[in-house]
């Protein structure tokens, strides 16, 4: 059963914007903290941003450029990415339901490619 479905990725030029969406099951959306992670080629997966217990955090590398938000009516988590840089190129994952500070449910991932 697919519980998190991402969309909105693609290829853009540096300086442009993309908005990622993650549709979650109603159960997950109403009970779990959620976040966005990314994994660039040859690098470990890293936290981009999360919303847990009403608190929002961002990786230093995306502060001021990315915005995470939730639409409760649509069971959807968003990541608005502005002023994209080539170093933002990665597979982005939606994740949810934290235990010991690690999410237990993952989406399939979606590619974001930023070219100069």
XYZ file of N, CA and C in Angstrom, residues 11-99:
267
model
N 13.424 19.223 -14.246
C 14.694 19.867 -14.569
C 14.475 21.357 -14.776
N 15.285 22.165 -14.103
C 15.177 23.621 -14.212
C 16.567 24.228 -14.287
N 16.604 25.501 -14.610
C 17.857 26.254 -14.620
C 18.095 26.839 -13.231
N 19.335 27.086 -12.927
C 19.682 27.727 -11.661
C 18.944 29.060 -11.546
N 18.432 29.311 -10.340
C 17.673 30.527 -10.095
C 16.172 30.368 -10.237
N 15.754 29.265 -10.847
C 14.321 29.032 -11.028
C 13.722 28.341 -9.809
N 12.419 28.055 -9.911
C 11.687 27.489 -8.774
C 10.992 26.189 -9.158
N 10.748 25.373 -8.166
C 9.931 24.171 -8.284
C 9.145 24.013 -6.997
N 8.004 23.353 -7.107
C 7.222 23.043 -5.917
C 6.932 21.557 -5.901
N 7.417 20.894 -4.873
C 7.162 19.473 -4.688
C 5.908 19.276 -3.851
N 5.185 18.219 -4.174
C 3.990 17.849 -3.419
C 4.106 16.413 -2.956
N 3.530 16.132 -1.825
C 3.509 14.773 -1.289
C 2.109 14.516 -0.727
N 1.377 13.661 -1.405
C 0.050 13.298 -0.927
C 0.182 12.098 -0.004
N -0.360 12.228 1.192
C -0.262 11.168 2.191
C -1.621 10.549 2.468
N -1.594 9.358 3.000
C -2.843 8.757 3.462
C -3.393 9.616 4.591
N -4.680 9.566 4.764
C -5.294 10.398 5.785
C -4.748 10.074 7.167
N -4.527 8.792 7.424
C -4.009 8.372 8.736
C -2.640 8.992 9.001
N -1.769 8.893 8.026
C -0.428 9.444 8.205
C -0.478 10.953 8.371
N -1.253 11.599 7.525
C -1.260 13.057 7.551
C -1.797 13.588 8.860
N -2.737 12.891 9.442
C -3.372 13.393 10.661
C -2.637 13.006 11.936
N -1.710 12.030 11.848
C -1.072 11.550 13.075
C 0.443 11.699 13.105
N 1.060 11.973 11.985
C 2.524 11.911 11.921
C 3.182 13.242 11.591
N 4.402 13.405 12.137
C 5.261 14.459 11.624
C 5.729 14.077 10.228
N 6.054 15.091 9.424
C 6.445 14.823 8.042
C 7.638 15.683 7.658
N 8.338 15.231 6.636
C 9.502 15.989 6.219
C 9.910 15.674 4.796
N 10.863 16.457 4.322
C 11.483 16.255 3.017
C 12.971 15.977 3.212
N 13.448 14.986 2.493
C 14.860 14.618 2.507
C 15.355 14.608 1.069
N 16.665 14.601 0.906
C 17.212 14.492 -0.439
C 18.515 13.709 -0.418
N 18.804 13.095 -1.551
C 20.054 12.356 -1.696
C 20.653 12.687 -3.051
N 21.820 13.300 -3.005
C 22.549 13.624 -4.220
C 23.457 12.456 -4.581
N 23.853 12.343 -5.837
C 24.737 11.242 -6.244
C 26.019 11.215 -5.420
N 26.314 10.044 -4.884
C 27.528 9.881 -4.107
C 27.490 10.436 -2.709
N 26.325 10.916 -2.284
C 26.207 11.502 -0.950
C 25.138 10.776 -0.151
N 25.202 10.983 1.161
C 24.197 10.389 2.030
C 22.899 11.195 1.967
N 21.817 10.522 2.281
C 20.542 11.208 2.325
C 20.545 12.192 3.494
N 19.984 13.379 3.266
C 20.006 14.420 4.289
C 18.627 15.045 4.443
N 18.381 15.549 5.643
C 17.141 16.264 5.903
C 17.170 17.615 5.198
N 16.076 17.935 4.516
C 15.905 19.254 3.922
C 15.045 20.121 4.832
N 13.907 19.577 5.239
C 12.997 20.319 6.098
C 11.984 19.354 6.693
N 11.479 19.703 7.856
C 10.459 18.863 8.477
C 9.493 19.702 9.292
N 8.310 19.145 9.472
C 7.307 19.716 10.371
C 6.947 18.633 11.375
N 7.285 18.854 12.622
C 7.007 17.884 13.673
C 6.525 18.635 14.898
N 5.419 18.209 15.434
C 4.838 18.833 16.631
C 4.699 20.349 16.454
N 4.381 20.770 15.230
C 4.196 22.185 14.953
C 5.468 22.960 14.734
N 6.615 22.341 14.921
C 7.895 23.025 14.739
C 8.461 22.717 13.356
N 8.969 23.746 12.720
C 9.557 23.606 11.380
C 11.064 23.819 11.468
N 11.792 22.932 10.830
C 13.241 23.114 10.746
C 13.678 22.998 9.293
N 14.765 23.667 8.977
C 15.355 23.637 7.641
C 16.847 23.351 7.747
N 17.353 22.668 6.756
C 18.797 22.555 6.627
C 19.361 23.944 6.357
N 20.553 24.201 6.878
C 21.171 25.513 6.677
C 21.301 25.854 5.194
N 21.529 24.848 4.383
C 21.773 25.068 2.959
C 20.542 25.550 2.201
N 19.355 25.401 2.796
C 18.139 25.796 2.088
C 17.377 26.915 2.790
N 17.840 27.323 3.949
C 17.150 28.392 4.684
C 17.046 29.650 3.838
N 15.842 30.229 3.840
C 15.609 31.438 3.071
C 15.250 31.183 1.623
N 15.402 29.943 1.161
C 15.079 29.612 -0.230
C 13.921 28.613 -0.332
N 13.846 27.691 0.600
C 12.820 26.646 0.579
C 11.787 26.912 1.676
N 10.538 26.535 1.394
C 9.470 26.664 2.370
C 8.645 25.391 2.401
N 8.494 24.815 3.584
C 7.670 23.628 3.757
C 6.294 24.070 4.258
N 5.264 23.365 3.800
C 3.917 23.704 4.245
C 3.012 22.492 4.109
N 1.879 22.548 4.774
C 0.901 21.475 4.744
C -0.459 22.037 4.361
N -1.190 21.271 3.576
C -2.587 21.586 3.270
C -3.435 20.484 3.876
N -4.045 20.768 5.016
C -4.790 19.743 5.731
C -6.002 19.239 4.941
N -6.580 20.089 4.137
C -7.758 19.689 3.369
C -7.413 18.698 2.266
N -6.155 18.728 1.836
C -5.734 17.866 0.731
C -4.785 16.758 1.170
N -4.526 16.659 2.487
C -3.563 15.658 2.979
C -2.238 15.755 2.229
N -1.788 16.949 1.987
C -0.625 17.159 1.136
C 0.430 18.013 1.838
N 1.651 17.559 1.721
C 2.828 18.287 2.185
C 3.510 18.898 0.970
N 3.958 20.133 1.102
C 4.614 20.816 -0.008
C 6.036 21.226 0.361
N 6.834 21.409 -0.670
C 8.142 22.032 -0.512
C 8.312 23.007 -1.670
N 8.198 24.289 -1.368
C 8.429 25.322 -2.367
C 9.917 25.618 -2.396
N 10.516 25.451 -3.548
C 11.957 25.629 -3.694
C 12.220 26.782 -4.646
N 12.767 27.853 -4.104
C 13.089 29.034 -4.902
C 14.598 29.215 -5.007
N 15.003 30.024 -5.968
C 16.429 30.318 -6.166
C 17.257 29.045 -6.164
N 16.819 28.081 -6.941
C 17.491 26.782 -6.959
C 18.927 26.899 -7.446
N 19.779 26.071 -6.861
C 21.193 26.029 -7.187
C 21.539 24.653 -7.745
N 22.637 24.565 -8.455
C 23.032 23.265 -9.009
C 23.239 22.244 -7.906
N 23.690 22.695 -6.749
C 23.907 21.769 -5.630
C 22.616 21.263 -5.004
N 21.473 21.775 -5.438
C 20.188 21.238 -4.985
C 19.772 19.999 -5.780
N 20.520 19.691 -6.808
C 20.222 18.506 -7.615
C 20.298 17.253 -6.754
N 19.216 16.485 -6.743
C 19.137 15.291 -5.906
C 17.812 14.584 -6.158
N 17.698 13.404 -5.598
C 16.397 12.749 -5.487
C 15.793 13.209 -4.166
N 14.606 13.726 -4.230
C 13.918 14.243 -3.049
C 12.872 13.227 -2.585
N 12.845 13.017 -1.277
C 11.935 12.044 -0.681
C 11.026 12.710 0.339
N 9.781 12.355 0.293
C 8.841 12.698 1.344
C 8.901 11.591 2.393
N 8.847 11.960 3.660
C 8.932 10.965 4.723
C 8.009 11.353 5.866
N 7.658 10.358 6.684
C 6.695 10.621 7.751
C 6.831 9.614 8.873
N 6.162 9.948 9.983
C 6.031 9.052 11.123
C 7.371 8.737 11.768
N 7.809 9.663 12.590
C 9.125 9.566 13.182
C 9.140 8.660 14.410
N 10.237 7.930 14.543
C 10.527 7.137 15.727
C 12.023 7.239 15.975
